[in-house]
Tab-separated table of C-alpha atoms in Angstrom:
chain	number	residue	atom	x	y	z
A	239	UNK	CA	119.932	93.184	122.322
A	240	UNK	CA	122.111	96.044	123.745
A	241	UNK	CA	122.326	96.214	127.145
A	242	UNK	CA	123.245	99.349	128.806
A	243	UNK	CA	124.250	99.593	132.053
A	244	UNK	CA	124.105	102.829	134.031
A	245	UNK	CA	126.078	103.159	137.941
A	246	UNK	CA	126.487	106.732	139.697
A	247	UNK	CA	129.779	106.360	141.994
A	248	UNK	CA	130.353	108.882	144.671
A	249	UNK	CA	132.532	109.038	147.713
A	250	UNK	CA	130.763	108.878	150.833
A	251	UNK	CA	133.552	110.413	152.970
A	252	UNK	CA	134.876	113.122	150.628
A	253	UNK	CA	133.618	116.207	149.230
A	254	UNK	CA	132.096	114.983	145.600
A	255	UNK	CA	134.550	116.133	142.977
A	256	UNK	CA	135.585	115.740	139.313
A	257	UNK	CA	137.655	112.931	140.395
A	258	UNK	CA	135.341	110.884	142.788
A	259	UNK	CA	132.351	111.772	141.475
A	260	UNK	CA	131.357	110.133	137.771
A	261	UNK	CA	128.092	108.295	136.169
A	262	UNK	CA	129.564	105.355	134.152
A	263	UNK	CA	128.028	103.362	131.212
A	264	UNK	CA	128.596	99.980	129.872
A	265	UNK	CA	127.185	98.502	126.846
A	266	UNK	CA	126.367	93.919	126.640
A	267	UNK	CA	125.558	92.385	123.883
A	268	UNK	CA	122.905	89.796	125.439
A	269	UNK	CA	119.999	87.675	125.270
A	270	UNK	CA	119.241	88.087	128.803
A	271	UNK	CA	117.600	90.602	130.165
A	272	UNK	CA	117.499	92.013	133.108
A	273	UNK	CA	114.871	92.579	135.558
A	274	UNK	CA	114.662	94.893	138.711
A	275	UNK	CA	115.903	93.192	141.589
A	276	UNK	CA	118.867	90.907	139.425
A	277	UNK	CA	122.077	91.597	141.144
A	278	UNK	CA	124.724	91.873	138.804
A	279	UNK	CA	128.580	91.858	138.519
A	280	UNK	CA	131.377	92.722	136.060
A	281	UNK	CA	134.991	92.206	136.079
A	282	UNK	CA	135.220	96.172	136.941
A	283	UNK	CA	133.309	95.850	140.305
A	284	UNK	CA	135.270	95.472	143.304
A	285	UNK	CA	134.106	94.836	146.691
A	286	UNK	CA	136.260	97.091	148.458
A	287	UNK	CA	133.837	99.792	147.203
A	288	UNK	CA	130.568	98.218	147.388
A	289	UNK	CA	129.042	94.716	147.379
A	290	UNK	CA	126.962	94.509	144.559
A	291	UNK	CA	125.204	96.512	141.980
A	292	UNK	CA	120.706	95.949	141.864
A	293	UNK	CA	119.136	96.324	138.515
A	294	UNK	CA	117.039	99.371	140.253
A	295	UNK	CA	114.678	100.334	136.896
A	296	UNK	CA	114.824	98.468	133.332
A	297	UNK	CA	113.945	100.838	130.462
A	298	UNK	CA	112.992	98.893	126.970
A	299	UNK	CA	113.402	100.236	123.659
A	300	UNK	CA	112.334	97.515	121.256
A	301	UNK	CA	112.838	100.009	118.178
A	302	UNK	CA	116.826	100.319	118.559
A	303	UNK	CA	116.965	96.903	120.147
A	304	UNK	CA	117.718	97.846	123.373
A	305	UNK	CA	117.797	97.536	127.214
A	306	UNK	CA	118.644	100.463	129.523
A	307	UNK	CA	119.762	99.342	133.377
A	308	UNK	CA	120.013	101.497	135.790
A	309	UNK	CA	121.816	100.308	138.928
A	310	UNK	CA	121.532	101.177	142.585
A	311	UNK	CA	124.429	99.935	144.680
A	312	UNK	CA	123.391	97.499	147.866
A	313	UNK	CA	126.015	99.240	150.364
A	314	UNK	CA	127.031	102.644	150.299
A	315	UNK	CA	129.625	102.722	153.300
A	316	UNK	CA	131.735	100.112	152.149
A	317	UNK	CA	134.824	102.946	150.537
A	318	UNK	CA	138.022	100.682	151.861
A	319	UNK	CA	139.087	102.097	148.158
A	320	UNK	CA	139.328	105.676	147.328
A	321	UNK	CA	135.776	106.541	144.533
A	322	UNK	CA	139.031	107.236	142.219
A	323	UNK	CA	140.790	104.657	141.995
A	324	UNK	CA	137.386	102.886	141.840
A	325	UNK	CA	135.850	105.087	139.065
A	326	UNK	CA	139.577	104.423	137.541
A	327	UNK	CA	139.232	100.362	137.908
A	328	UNK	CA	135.778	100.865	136.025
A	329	UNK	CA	137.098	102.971	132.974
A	330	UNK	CA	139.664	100.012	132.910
A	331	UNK	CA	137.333	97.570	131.952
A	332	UNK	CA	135.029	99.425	129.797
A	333	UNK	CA	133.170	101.723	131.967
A	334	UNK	CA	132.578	105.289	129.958
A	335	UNK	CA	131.977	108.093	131.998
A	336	UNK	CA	128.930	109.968	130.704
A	337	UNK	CA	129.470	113.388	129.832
A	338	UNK	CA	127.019	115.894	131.811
């Protein structure tokens, strides 16, 4: 099953932007799936920014095969990193920004 994962990064101490302001997506391939309340973690996520990402809402589509996550962060104070380089660190390691 696909699993897509959904996160919303913003700065908390800055003006939201172009820059420090994106929705990112990341597609599994998995057996597992999530439920709401699973914490989960990916190479991309660094704790500098946050401290972990909860499955907030699980969306099923059993037609296409597939699992739509969205995730709530646990901390949003936690910016020791600027939301760009963050949102940068993501796209590094397979993060897609979603287009609006």
């Amino acid at each position: 099953m696909r699993i897509r994962c959904i996160v919303f990064v913003t700065s908390v101490y800055d003006e939201p932007n172009e820059q420090n302001t994106q929705t990112l997506m990341k597609t599994y391939e998995s057996n597992v799936r999530p439920v709401a309340g699973d914490i989960i973690d990916d190479p991309g996520f660094d704790s500098r920014f946050h401290n972990g990402y909860e499955v907030a809402k699980v969306t099923l589509n059993y037609s296409d095969d597939e699992c739509l996550v969205s995730l709530a962060p646990l901390v949003t104070d936690r910016e020791t990193m600027p939301a760009k380089d963050y949102i940068d660190q993501l796209k590094m390691t397979g993060w897609k920004v979603l287009e609006q």
